[in-house]
Every structure is written in C-alpha cells, then in structure tokens.
mmCIF file of N, CA and C in Angstrom:
data_model
loop_
_atom_site.group_PDB
_atom_site.id
_atom_site.type_symbol
_atom_site.label_atom_id
_atom_site.label_comp_id
_atom_site.label_asym_id
_atom_site.label_seq_id
_atom_site.Cartn_x
_atom_site.Cartn_y
_atom_site.Cartn_z
ATOM 1 N N MET A 1 52.659 79.688 112.787
ATOM 2 C CA MET A 1 51.631 80.596 112.376
ATOM 3 C C MET A 1 50.747 81.046 113.486
ATOM 4 N N CYS A 2 50.320 80.123 114.286
ATOM 5 C CA CYS A 2 49.459 80.389 115.469
ATOM 6 C C CYS A 2 50.168 81.396 116.342
ATOM 7 N N LEU A 3 51.515 81.233 116.654
ATOM 8 C CA LEU A 3 52.227 82.130 117.399
ATOM 9 C C LEU A 3 52.238 83.530 116.875
ATOM 10 N N LEU A 4 52.414 83.627 115.581
ATOM 11 C CA LEU A 4 52.376 84.980 114.926
ATOM 12 C C LEU A 4 51.032 85.677 115.074
ATOM 13 N N VAL A 5 49.941 84.970 115.026
ATOM 14 C CA VAL A 5 48.620 85.573 115.246
ATOM 15 C C VAL A 5 48.516 86.022 116.667
ATOM 16 N N ILE A 6 48.914 85.213 117.589
ATOM 17 C CA ILE A 6 48.765 85.529 119.016
ATOM 18 C C ILE A 6 49.673 86.827 119.369
ATOM 19 N N ILE A 7 50.901 86.938 118.738
ATOM 20 C CA ILE A 7 51.753 88.074 119.004
ATOM 21 C C ILE A 7 51.060 89.298 118.393
ATOM 22 N N SER A 8 50.545 89.132 117.159
ATOM 23 C CA SER A 8 49.841 90.292 116.526
ATOM 24 C C SER A 8 48.628 90.841 117.369
ATOM 25 N N LEU A 9 47.892 89.807 117.852
ATOM 26 C CA LEU A 9 46.736 90.252 118.644
ATOM 27 C C LEU A 9 47.163 90.995 119.937
ATOM 28 N N VAL A 10 48.178 90.380 120.663
ATOM 29 C CA VAL A 10 48.647 90.998 121.812
ATOM 30 C C VAL A 10 49.181 92.438 121.568
ATOM 31 N N GLY A 11 49.893 92.604 120.441
ATOM 32 C CA GLY A 11 50.363 93.900 120.026
ATOM 33 C C GLY A 11 49.287 94.912 119.809
ATOM 34 N N VAL A 12 48.155 94.425 119.102
ATOM 35 C CA VAL A 12 47.038 95.369 118.821
ATOM 36 C C VAL A 12 46.341 95.713 120.022
ATOM 37 N N ILE A 13 46.037 94.681 120.905
ATOM 38 C CA ILE A 13 45.344 94.978 122.143
ATOM 39 C C ILE A 13 46.167 95.831 123.070
ATOM 40 N N GLY A 14 47.501 95.663 123.117
ATOM 41 C CA GLY A 14 48.350 96.498 123.906
ATOM 42 C C GLY A 14 48.376 97.933 123.441
ATOM 43 N N CYS A 15 48.377 98.124 122.131
ATOM 44 C CA CYS A 15 48.378 99.548 121.551
ATOM 45 C C CYS A 15 46.987 100.149 121.870
ATOM 46 N N ASN A 16 45.886 99.478 121.727
ATOM 47 C CA ASN A 16 44.604 100.027 122.058
ATOM 48 C C ASN A 16 44.498 100.380 123.468
ATOM 49 N N SER A 17 45.101 99.510 124.384
ATOM 50 C CA SER A 17 45.077 99.844 125.823
ATOM 51 C C SER A 17 45.841 101.097 126.123
ATOM 52 N N ILE A 18 47.054 101.170 125.498
ATOM 53 C CA ILE A 18 47.767 102.484 125.645
ATOM 54 C C ILE A 18 47.026 103.674 125.187
ATOM 55 N N ASP A 19 46.412 103.621 124.007
ATOM 56 C CA ASP A 19 45.637 104.762 123.513
ATOM 57 C C ASP A 19 44.507 105.084 124.400
ATOM 58 N N LYS A 20 43.842 104.036 124.891
ATOM 59 C CA LYS A 20 42.709 104.306 125.862
ATOM 60 C C LYS A 20 43.211 104.953 127.075
ATOM 61 N N VAL A 21 44.299 104.472 127.718
ATOM 62 C CA VAL A 21 44.794 105.116 128.983
ATOM 63 C C VAL A 21 45.231 106.518 128.603
ATOM 64 N N GLU A 22 45.937 106.773 127.494
ATOM 65 C CA GLU A 22 46.335 108.142 127.176
ATOM 66 C C GLU A 22 45.167 109.078 126.992
ATOM 67 N N ASN A 23 44.109 108.654 126.491
ATOM 68 C CA ASN A 23 42.923 109.510 126.274
ATOM 69 C C ASN A 23 42.037 109.603 127.499
ATOM 70 N N GLU A 24 42.102 108.657 128.408
ATOM 71 C CA GLU A 24 41.204 108.715 129.535
ATOM 72 C C GLU A 24 41.719 109.599 130.650
ATOM 73 N N PHE A 25 42.989 109.876 130.723
ATOM 74 C CA PHE A 25 43.456 110.758 131.850
ATOM 75 C C PHE A 25 43.107 112.253 131.374
ATOM 76 N N GLY A 26 42.078 112.754 132.111
ATOM 77 C CA GLY A 26 41.602 114.160 131.808
ATOM 78 C C GLY A 26 41.406 114.885 133.058
ATOM 79 N N LEU A 27 40.581 115.917 132.959
ATOM 80 C CA LEU A 27 40.303 116.785 134.110
ATOM 81 C C LEU A 27 39.722 115.978 135.356
ATOM 82 N N ASP A 28 38.781 115.103 135.054
ATOM 83 C CA ASP A 28 38.174 114.365 136.211
ATOM 84 C C ASP A 28 39.208 113.453 136.895
ATOM 85 N N THR A 29 40.075 112.799 136.214
ATOM 86 C CA THR A 29 41.117 111.959 136.765
ATOM 87 C C THR A 29 42.098 112.880 137.579
ATOM 88 N N PHE A 30 42.411 114.000 137.033
ATOM 89 C CA PHE A 30 43.345 114.944 137.628
ATOM 90 C C PHE A 30 42.731 115.458 138.999
ATOM 91 N N LYS A 31 41.480 115.746 138.969
ATOM 92 C CA LYS A 31 40.759 116.195 140.218
ATOM 93 C C LYS A 31 40.808 115.073 141.244
ATOM 94 N N GLU A 32 40.545 113.815 140.861
ATOM 95 C CA GLU A 32 40.677 112.701 141.777
ATOM 96 C C GLU A 32 42.053 112.575 142.436
ATOM 97 N N GLU A 33 43.072 112.703 141.582
ATOM 98 C CA GLU A 33 44.429 112.648 142.078
ATOM 99 C C GLU A 33 44.722 113.738 143.079
ATOM 100 N N MET A 34 44.311 114.899 142.786
ATOM 101 C CA MET A 34 44.483 116.039 143.723
ATOM 102 C C MET A 34 43.797 115.854 145.087
ATOM 103 N N LYS A 35 42.503 115.414 144.958
ATOM 104 C CA LYS A 35 41.755 115.113 146.133
ATOM 105 C C LYS A 35 42.423 114.110 146.990
ATOM 106 N N SER A 36 43.014 113.063 146.373
ATOM 107 C CA SER A 36 43.598 111.986 147.063
ATOM 108 C C SER A 36 44.896 112.494 147.798
ATOM 109 N N ARG A 37 45.392 113.565 147.403
ATOM 110 C CA ARG A 37 46.610 114.122 148.021
ATOM 111 C C ARG A 37 46.222 115.267 149.057
ATOM 112 N N GLY A 38 44.926 115.315 149.349
ATOM 113 C CA GLY A 38 44.429 116.267 150.363
ATOM 114 C C GLY A 38 44.144 117.660 149.993
ATOM 115 N N TYR A 39 44.110 117.968 148.707
ATOM 116 C CA TYR A 39 43.789 119.301 148.269
ATOM 117 C C TYR A 39 42.347 119.589 148.197
ATOM 118 N N ASP A 40 42.015 120.797 148.698
ATOM 119 C CA ASP A 40 40.603 121.350 148.664
ATOM 120 C C ASP A 40 40.663 122.415 147.573
ATOM 121 N N PHE A 41 39.811 122.261 146.564
ATOM 122 C CA PHE A 41 39.876 123.222 145.487
ATOM 123 C C PHE A 41 38.589 123.468 144.829
ATOM 124 N N GLU A 42 38.498 124.499 144.017
ATOM 125 C CA GLU A 42 37.380 124.855 143.213
ATOM 126 C C GLU A 42 37.853 124.848 141.727
ATOM 127 N N ILE A 43 36.878 124.517 140.845
ATOM 128 C CA ILE A 43 37.218 124.412 139.397
ATOM 129 C C ILE A 43 36.339 125.542 138.760
ATOM 130 N N GLU A 44 37.045 126.436 137.949
ATOM 131 C CA GLU A 44 36.294 127.605 137.277
ATOM 132 C C GLU A 44 36.671 127.561 135.794
ATOM 133 N N ASP A 45 35.756 128.039 134.944
ATOM 134 C CA ASP A 45 36.115 128.308 133.579
ATOM 135 C C ASP A 45 36.971 129.499 133.409
ATOM 136 N N ILE A 46 37.952 129.377 132.483
ATOM 137 C CA ILE A 46 38.812 130.543 132.232
ATOM 138 C C ILE A 46 38.867 130.775 130.663
ATOM 139 N N GLU A 47 39.367 131.917 130.345
ATOM 140 C CA GLU A 47 39.632 132.296 128.856
ATOM 141 C C GLU A 47 40.847 131.490 128.520
ATOM 142 N N PRO A 48 40.797 130.736 127.477
ATOM 143 C CA PRO A 48 41.885 129.935 127.024
ATOM 144 C C PRO A 48 43.169 130.690 126.566
ATOM 145 N N TYR A 49 44.294 130.282 127.082
ATOM 146 C CA TYR A 49 45.626 130.750 126.596
ATOM 147 C C TYR A 49 45.922 129.952 125.295
ATOM 148 N N PHE A 50 45.627 128.685 125.353
ATOM 149 C CA PHE A 50 46.033 127.710 124.354
ATOM 150 C C PHE A 50 44.746 127.177 123.658
ATOM 151 N N SER A 51 44.807 126.816 122.428
ATOM 152 C CA SER A 51 43.539 126.303 121.796
ATOM 153 C C SER A 51 43.276 124.867 122.350
ATOM 154 N N SER A 52 42.285 124.851 123.165
ATOM 155 C CA SER A 52 41.795 123.547 123.762
ATOM 156 C C SER A 52 40.306 123.489 123.693
ATOM 157 N N ASN A 53 39.750 122.287 123.921
ATOM 158 C CA ASN A 53 38.302 122.189 123.990
ATOM 159 C C ASN A 53 37.704 122.888 125.171
ATOM 160 N N GLU A 54 38.468 122.835 126.291
ATOM 161 C CA GLU A 54 37.948 123.347 127.521
ATOM 162 C C GLU A 54 39.088 123.846 128.320
ATOM 163 N N SER A 55 39.022 125.070 128.856
ATOM 164 C CA SER A 55 40.038 125.612 129.776
ATOM 165 C C SER A 55 39.446 125.904 131.109
ATOM 166 N N LYS A 56 40.105 125.397 132.101
ATOM 167 C CA LYS A 56 39.645 125.517 133.508
ATOM 168 C C LYS A 56 40.809 126.012 134.354
ATOM 169 N N THR A 57 40.493 126.485 135.553
ATOM 170 C CA THR A 57 41.472 126.824 136.588
ATOM 171 C C THR A 57 41.060 125.995 137.802
ATOM 172 N N MET A 58 42.035 125.436 138.409
ATOM 173 C CA MET A 58 41.861 124.768 139.688
ATOM 174 C C MET A 58 42.460 125.798 140.736
ATOM 175 N N LYS A 59 41.500 126.277 141.639
ATOM 176 C CA LYS A 59 41.935 127.225 142.644
ATOM 177 C C LYS A 59 42.129 126.416 143.955
ATOM 178 N N ILE A 60 43.335 126.555 144.433
ATOM 179 C CA ILE A 60 43.696 125.912 145.703
ATOM 180 C C ILE A 60 44.056 127.141 146.652
ATOM 181 N N GLY A 61 43.116 127.661 147.396
ATOM 182 C CA GLY A 61 43.398 128.880 148.100
ATOM 183 C C GLY A 61 43.611 130.014 147.104
ATOM 184 N N GLU A 62 44.779 130.691 147.140
ATOM 185 C CA GLU A 62 45.158 131.765 146.228
ATOM 186 C C GLU A 62 45.942 131.104 145.072
ATOM 187 N N THR A 63 46.291 129.889 145.032
ATOM 188 C CA THR A 63 47.043 129.284 144.014
ATOM 189 C C THR A 63 46.146 128.858 142.904
ATOM 190 N N LEU A 64 46.594 129.082 141.624
ATOM 191 C CA LEU A 64 45.888 128.722 140.463
ATOM 192 C C LEU A 64 46.709 127.742 139.592
ATOM 193 N N ILE A 65 45.969 126.688 139.122
ATOM 194 C CA ILE A 65 46.573 125.694 138.155
ATOM 195 C C ILE A 65 45.706 125.680 137.016
ATOM 196 N N GLY A 66 46.276 126.030 135.794
ATOM 197 C CA GLY A 66 45.457 125.996 134.563
ATOM 198 C C GLY A 66 45.399 124.601 134.050
ATOM 199 N N VAL A 67 44.193 124.170 133.598
ATOM 200 C CA VAL A 67 43.932 122.841 133.012
ATOM 201 C C VAL A 67 43.337 122.938 131.730
ATOM 202 N N TYR A 68 44.028 122.500 130.642
ATOM 203 C CA TYR A 68 43.617 122.612 129.255
ATOM 204 C C TYR A 68 43.354 121.225 128.692
ATOM 205 N N SER A 69 42.040 120.984 128.394
ATOM 206 C CA SER A 69 41.564 119.700 127.957
ATOM 207 C C SER A 69 41.400 119.638 126.491
ATOM 208 N N TYR A 70 41.739 118.519 125.887
ATOM 209 C CA TYR A 70 41.653 118.277 124.453
ATOM 210 C C TYR A 70 40.814 117.011 124.196
ATOM 211 N N LYS A 71 40.438 116.866 122.905
ATOM 212 C CA LYS A 71 39.630 115.728 122.473
ATOM 213 C C LYS A 71 40.260 114.422 122.745
ATOM 214 N N ASN A 72 41.637 114.381 122.590
ATOM 215 C CA ASN A 72 42.351 113.166 122.775
ATOM 216 C C ASN A 72 43.844 113.523 122.950
ATOM 217 N N ASN A 73 44.675 112.434 123.210
ATOM 218 C CA ASN A 73 46.113 112.581 123.419
ATOM 219 C C ASN A 73 46.766 113.230 122.167
ATOM 220 N N LYS A 74 46.385 112.840 120.997
ATOM 221 C CA LYS A 74 47.016 113.286 119.875
ATOM 222 C C LYS A 74 46.853 114.859 119.685
ATOM 223 N N GLU A 75 45.639 115.287 119.932
ATOM 224 C CA GLU A 75 45.449 116.801 119.874
ATOM 225 C C GLU A 75 46.197 117.518 120.991
ATOM 226 N N MET A 76 46.291 116.929 122.108
ATOM 227 C CA MET A 76 47.051 117.515 123.220
ATOM 228 C C MET A 76 48.545 117.666 122.869
ATOM 229 N N GLU A 77 49.071 116.539 122.352
ATOM 230 C CA GLU A 77 50.458 116.495 121.998
ATOM 231 C C GLU A 77 50.784 117.534 120.906
ATOM 232 N N LYS A 78 49.825 117.640 119.901
ATOM 233 C CA LYS A 78 50.078 118.575 118.890
ATOM 234 C C LYS A 78 50.136 120.015 119.402
ATOM 235 N N ASN A 79 49.329 120.353 120.346
ATOM 236 C CA ASN A 79 49.324 121.641 120.963
ATOM 237 C C ASN A 79 50.531 121.831 121.930
ATOM 238 N N ALA A 80 50.913 120.825 122.547
ATOM 239 C CA ALA A 80 52.112 120.906 123.500
ATOM 240 C C ALA A 80 53.390 121.291 122.732
ATOM 241 N N GLU A 81 53.493 120.911 121.530
ATOM 242 C CA GLU A 81 54.648 121.170 120.683
ATOM 243 C C GLU A 81 54.769 122.698 120.470
ATOM 244 N N HIS A 82 53.785 123.485 120.617
ATOM 245 C CA HIS A 82 53.764 124.898 120.418
ATOM 246 C C HIS A 82 54.212 125.712 121.586
ATOM 247 N N ILE A 83 54.404 125.076 122.730
ATOM 248 C CA ILE A 83 54.877 125.744 123.942
ATOM 249 C C ILE A 83 56.348 125.686 123.968
ATOM 250 N N SER A 84 57.028 126.857 124.115
ATOM 251 C CA SER A 84 58.533 126.919 124.107
ATOM 252 C C SER A 84 59.093 126.064 125.272
ATOM 253 N N PRO A 85 60.280 125.609 125.199
ATOM 254 C CA PRO A 85 60.780 124.797 126.246
ATOM 255 C C PRO A 85 60.863 125.447 127.565
ATOM 256 N N ASP A 86 61.067 126.866 127.669
ATOM 257 C CA ASP A 86 61.078 127.506 128.939
ATOM 258 C C ASP A 86 59.751 128.010 129.335
ATOM 259 N N GLY A 87 58.637 127.719 128.501
ATOM 260 C CA GLY A 87 57.297 128.139 128.890
ATOM 261 C C GLY A 87 57.080 129.648 128.715
ATOM 262 N N SER A 88 57.960 130.367 128.023
ATOM 263 C CA SER A 88 57.767 131.853 127.957
ATOM 264 C C SER A 88 56.913 132.210 126.743
ATOM 265 N N SER A 89 56.715 131.277 125.771
ATOM 266 C CA SER A 89 55.907 131.649 124.611
ATOM 267 C C SER A 89 55.203 130.558 124.000
ATOM 268 N N PHE A 90 54.219 130.887 123.315
ATOM 269 C CA PHE A 90 53.329 129.903 122.564
ATOM 270 C C PHE A 90 53.311 130.321 121.165
ATOM 271 N N TYR A 91 53.629 129.405 120.274
ATOM 272 C CA TYR A 91 53.701 129.733 118.842
ATOM 273 C C TYR A 91 52.948 128.853 117.938
ATOM 274 N N LYS A 92 52.430 129.342 116.969
ATOM 275 C CA LYS A 92 51.698 128.579 115.964
ATOM 276 C C LYS A 92 51.992 129.228 114.607
ATOM 277 N N GLY A 93 52.622 128.482 113.714
ATOM 278 C CA GLY A 93 52.974 129.025 112.393
ATOM 279 C C GLY A 93 54.038 130.157 112.627
ATOM 280 N N LYS A 94 53.683 131.307 112.027
ATOM 281 C CA LYS A 94 54.530 132.490 112.081
ATOM 282 C C LYS A 94 54.124 133.403 113.302
ATOM 283 N N LYS A 95 53.113 133.143 113.956
ATOM 284 C CA LYS A 95 52.662 133.882 115.083
ATOM 285 C C LYS A 95 53.209 133.370 116.383
ATOM 286 N N SER A 96 53.614 134.263 117.254
ATOM 287 C CA SER A 96 54.037 133.881 118.523
ATOM 288 C C SER A 96 53.494 134.820 119.610
ATOM 289 N N MET A 97 53.185 134.210 120.660
ATOM 290 C CA MET A 97 52.624 134.971 121.898
ATOM 291 C C MET A 97 53.590 134.855 123.090
ATOM 292 N N GLU A 98 54.237 135.960 123.428
ATOM 293 C CA GLU A 98 55.200 135.993 124.555
ATOM 294 C C GLU A 98 54.333 136.081 125.808
ATOM 295 N N ILE A 99 54.798 135.437 126.913
ATOM 296 C CA ILE A 99 53.998 135.342 128.099
ATOM 297 C C ILE A 99 54.968 135.775 129.213
ATOM 298 N N GLU A 100 54.625 136.699 130.006
ATOM 299 C CA GLU A 100 55.334 137.163 131.195
ATOM 300 C C GLU A 100 54.644 136.631 132.373
ATOM 301 N N TRP A 101 55.277 135.644 133.092
ATOM 302 C CA TRP A 101 54.613 135.019 134.211
ATOM 303 C C TRP A 101 55.063 135.770 135.492
ATOM 304 N N ILE A 102 54.255 135.721 136.511
ATOM 305 C CA ILE A 102 54.607 136.402 137.754
ATOM 306 C C ILE A 102 55.576 135.509 138.602
ATOM 307 N N SER A 103 55.781 134.310 138.246
ATOM 308 C CA SER A 103 56.669 133.407 138.903
ATOM 309 C C SER A 103 57.124 132.359 137.871
ATOM 310 N N LYS A 104 57.733 131.310 138.322
ATOM 311 C CA LYS A 104 58.293 130.288 137.434
ATOM 312 C C LYS A 104 57.131 129.401 136.827
ATOM 313 N N PRO A 105 57.072 129.318 135.529
ATOM 314 C CA PRO A 105 56.007 128.471 134.890
ATOM 315 C C PRO A 105 56.401 126.980 134.861
ATOM 316 N N HIS A 106 55.533 126.090 135.026
ATOM 317 C CA HIS A 106 55.660 124.651 134.892
ATOM 318 C C HIS A 106 54.558 124.116 134.159
ATOM 319 N N PHE A 107 54.914 123.350 133.077
ATOM 320 C CA PHE A 107 53.939 122.723 132.223
ATOM 321 C C PHE A 107 54.035 121.202 132.251
ATOM 322 N N TYR A 108 52.966 120.490 132.476
ATOM 323 C CA TYR A 108 52.864 119.080 132.553
ATOM 324 C C TYR A 108 51.813 118.622 131.521
ATOM 325 N N LYS A 109 51.999 117.360 131.093
ATOM 326 C CA LYS A 109 50.906 116.829 130.226
ATOM 327 C C LYS A 109 50.815 115.337 130.424
ATOM 328 N N LYS A 110 49.604 114.923 130.217
ATOM 329 C CA LYS A 110 49.238 113.527 130.392
ATOM 330 C C LYS A 110 47.869 113.294 129.846
ATOM 331 N N GLY A 111 47.704 112.105 129.150
ATOM 332 C CA GLY A 111 46.381 111.801 128.623
ATOM 333 C C GLY A 111 45.942 112.825 127.566
ATOM 334 N N SER A 112 44.839 113.520 127.987
ATOM 335 C CA SER A 112 44.365 114.552 127.067
ATOM 336 C C SER A 112 44.406 115.971 127.648
ATOM 337 N N ILE A 113 45.207 116.116 128.635
ATOM 338 C CA ILE A 113 45.345 117.448 129.282
ATOM 339 C C ILE A 113 46.666 117.993 129.315
ATOM 340 N N ILE A 114 46.850 119.320 129.428
ATOM 341 C CA ILE A 114 48.062 120.052 129.679
ATOM 342 C C ILE A 114 47.679 120.851 130.945
ATOM 343 N N VAL A 115 48.680 120.788 131.930
ATOM 344 C CA VAL A 115 48.446 121.584 133.263
ATOM 345 C C VAL A 115 49.590 122.544 133.270
ATOM 346 N N ASN A 116 49.190 123.756 133.727
ATOM 347 C CA ASN A 116 50.098 124.851 133.899
ATOM 348 C C ASN A 116 50.070 125.420 135.341
ATOM 349 N N TYR A 117 51.206 125.307 136.046
ATOM 350 C CA TYR A 117 51.269 125.843 137.350
ATOM 351 C C TYR A 117 52.336 126.872 137.318
ATOM 352 N N VAL A 118 51.982 128.092 137.838
ATOM 353 C CA VAL A 118 53.020 129.165 137.943
ATOM 354 C C VAL A 118 53.242 129.422 139.404
ATOM 355 N N GLY A 119 54.393 129.031 139.898
ATOM 356 C CA GLY A 119 54.699 129.137 141.305
ATOM 357 C C GLY A 119 55.844 128.306 141.704
ATOM 358 N N GLU A 120 56.138 128.304 143.050
ATOM 359 C CA GLU A 120 57.301 127.611 143.523
ATOM 360 C C GLU A 120 57.042 126.755 144.769
ATOM 361 N N ASP A 121 55.697 126.507 145.017
ATOM 362 C CA ASP A 121 55.332 125.622 146.165
ATOM 363 C C ASP A 121 55.779 124.241 145.978
ATOM 364 N N GLU A 122 56.705 123.774 146.778
ATOM 365 C CA GLU A 122 57.405 122.440 146.652
ATOM 366 C C GLU A 122 56.401 121.311 146.688
ATOM 367 N N LYS A 123 55.426 121.355 147.559
ATOM 368 C CA LYS A 123 54.417 120.326 147.677
ATOM 369 C C LYS A 123 53.680 120.179 146.394
ATOM 370 N N ILE A 124 53.212 121.321 145.858
ATOM 371 C CA ILE A 124 52.453 121.229 144.582
ATOM 372 C C ILE A 124 53.287 120.688 143.462
ATOM 373 N N LEU A 125 54.568 121.169 143.442
ATOM 374 C CA LEU A 125 55.449 120.721 142.342
ATOM 375 C C LEU A 125 55.717 119.259 142.499
ATOM 376 N N ASP A 126 55.922 118.804 143.624
ATOM 377 C CA ASP A 126 56.137 117.373 143.953
ATOM 378 C C ASP A 126 55.003 116.492 143.554
ATOM 379 N N ASP A 127 53.791 117.005 143.904
ATOM 380 C CA ASP A 127 52.576 116.289 143.599
ATOM 381 C C ASP A 127 52.336 116.259 142.069
ATOM 382 N N LEU A 128 52.541 117.312 141.395
ATOM 383 C CA LEU A 128 52.360 117.406 139.985
ATOM 384 C C LEU A 128 53.320 116.517 139.254
ATOM 385 N N LYS A 129 54.551 116.464 139.824
ATOM 386 C CA LYS A 129 55.607 115.550 139.187
ATOM 387 C C LYS A 129 55.141 114.077 139.425
ATOM 388 N N ASP A 130 54.648 113.838 140.524
ATOM 389 C CA ASP A 130 54.183 112.463 140.884
ATOM 390 C C ASP A 130 52.976 112.006 139.987
ATOM 391 N N ILE A 131 52.106 112.953 139.682
ATOM 392 C CA ILE A 131 50.939 112.639 138.873
ATOM 393 C C ILE A 131 51.309 112.561 137.402
ATOM 394 N N PHE A 132 52.162 113.577 136.901
ATOM 395 C CA PHE A 132 52.419 113.709 135.484
ATOM 396 C C PHE A 132 53.834 113.317 135.032
ATOM 397 N N GLY A 133 54.732 113.136 135.945
ATOM 398 C CA GLY A 133 56.110 112.946 135.557
ATOM 399 C C GLY A 133 56.792 114.264 135.367
ATOM 400 N N THR A 134 57.958 114.320 134.850
ATOM 401 C CA THR A 134 58.704 115.490 134.702
ATOM 402 C C THR A 134 58.064 116.536 133.750
ATOM 403 N N GLN A 135 58.088 117.810 134.143
ATOM 404 C CA GLN A 135 57.457 118.805 133.307
ATOM 405 C C GLN A 135 58.095 118.783 131.948
ATOM 406 N N PHE A 136 57.277 119.110 130.946
ATOM 407 C CA PHE A 136 57.815 119.194 129.513
ATOM 408 C C PHE A 136 58.227 120.601 129.094
ATOM 409 N N ALA A 137 57.813 121.602 129.859
ATOM 410 C CA ALA A 137 58.206 122.934 129.536
ATOM 411 C C ALA A 137 58.204 123.701 130.810
ATOM 412 N N GLY A 138 58.971 124.777 130.908
ATOM 413 C CA GLY A 138 58.981 125.651 131.993
ATOM 414 C C GLY A 138 60.382 125.785 132.609
ATOM 415 N N ILE A 139 60.422 126.470 133.720
ATOM 416 C CA ILE A 139 61.716 126.690 134.427
ATOM 417 C C ILE A 139 61.949 125.784 135.535
#
C-alpha cells in the first residue's frame, strides 16, 4: 500500500513538473536562448497572424522571427493544430487563410509559444532546431 502511494505521488509530481516546464518556456526563455547563441536582436510588437495573447517579432538585422505567445501550453497546442503541415495556411472551422511566404516557412513550438521563421539561413535553422526540436510545420 505504501509503495502504491509513493508511485502515485511521484506520478502526480512528475506530471506537474512537466506541465510547469511546458508552460514556462515562453518569449523570455527564447530570448535568453538566442542571446546565449550570440544573437543581437530587437523585439517589436506586430499584428498577429494567429490568435495569441501576444505577437512579437524578433529582428536579427534584416531577419524576422515571429513569436506568438499563449496563456499556456494547452492553448498553444490548440492553435498549432490550425497551421497546415506545409505552413501555407491557417484554418479555423470553415475559414482558411492562405499565406504566400517570400521564402520557406518554418514553424516551431515549445512551452507556450509558436515561433515562425521564414528563410533559409542554416545557422538560424540549426539554432531553432536545437532550441525547439524538429519543426512541426513548414517546408
């Protein structure tokens, strides 16, 4: 019986830790990650493409990375489901918005943010993959 209680507590604590980590990775953590990789950037507000609490752009010289913040991981995941696998459209219900990108789109997600990079800079792509893992949408 005691073993069952211990296993249950470890499971609950483990789930809470995962939820906490998933929700804590946001814009501030992303900025820290990019700074640690030597990027010099500015953060600006942008008009949101996707429904998020906060939409920002990270400017690295002429390069732009969109950062869409959500209340929590659950809200972010719900919105990520509406981005087409190739990143060319965003749909919700019966409405769809087609997007024509100037280069190859790349969408990443982690914690409570979705990041969108449109471009082919290998260093940026490698760093985003290192931070977020494999892109979930895009080319």
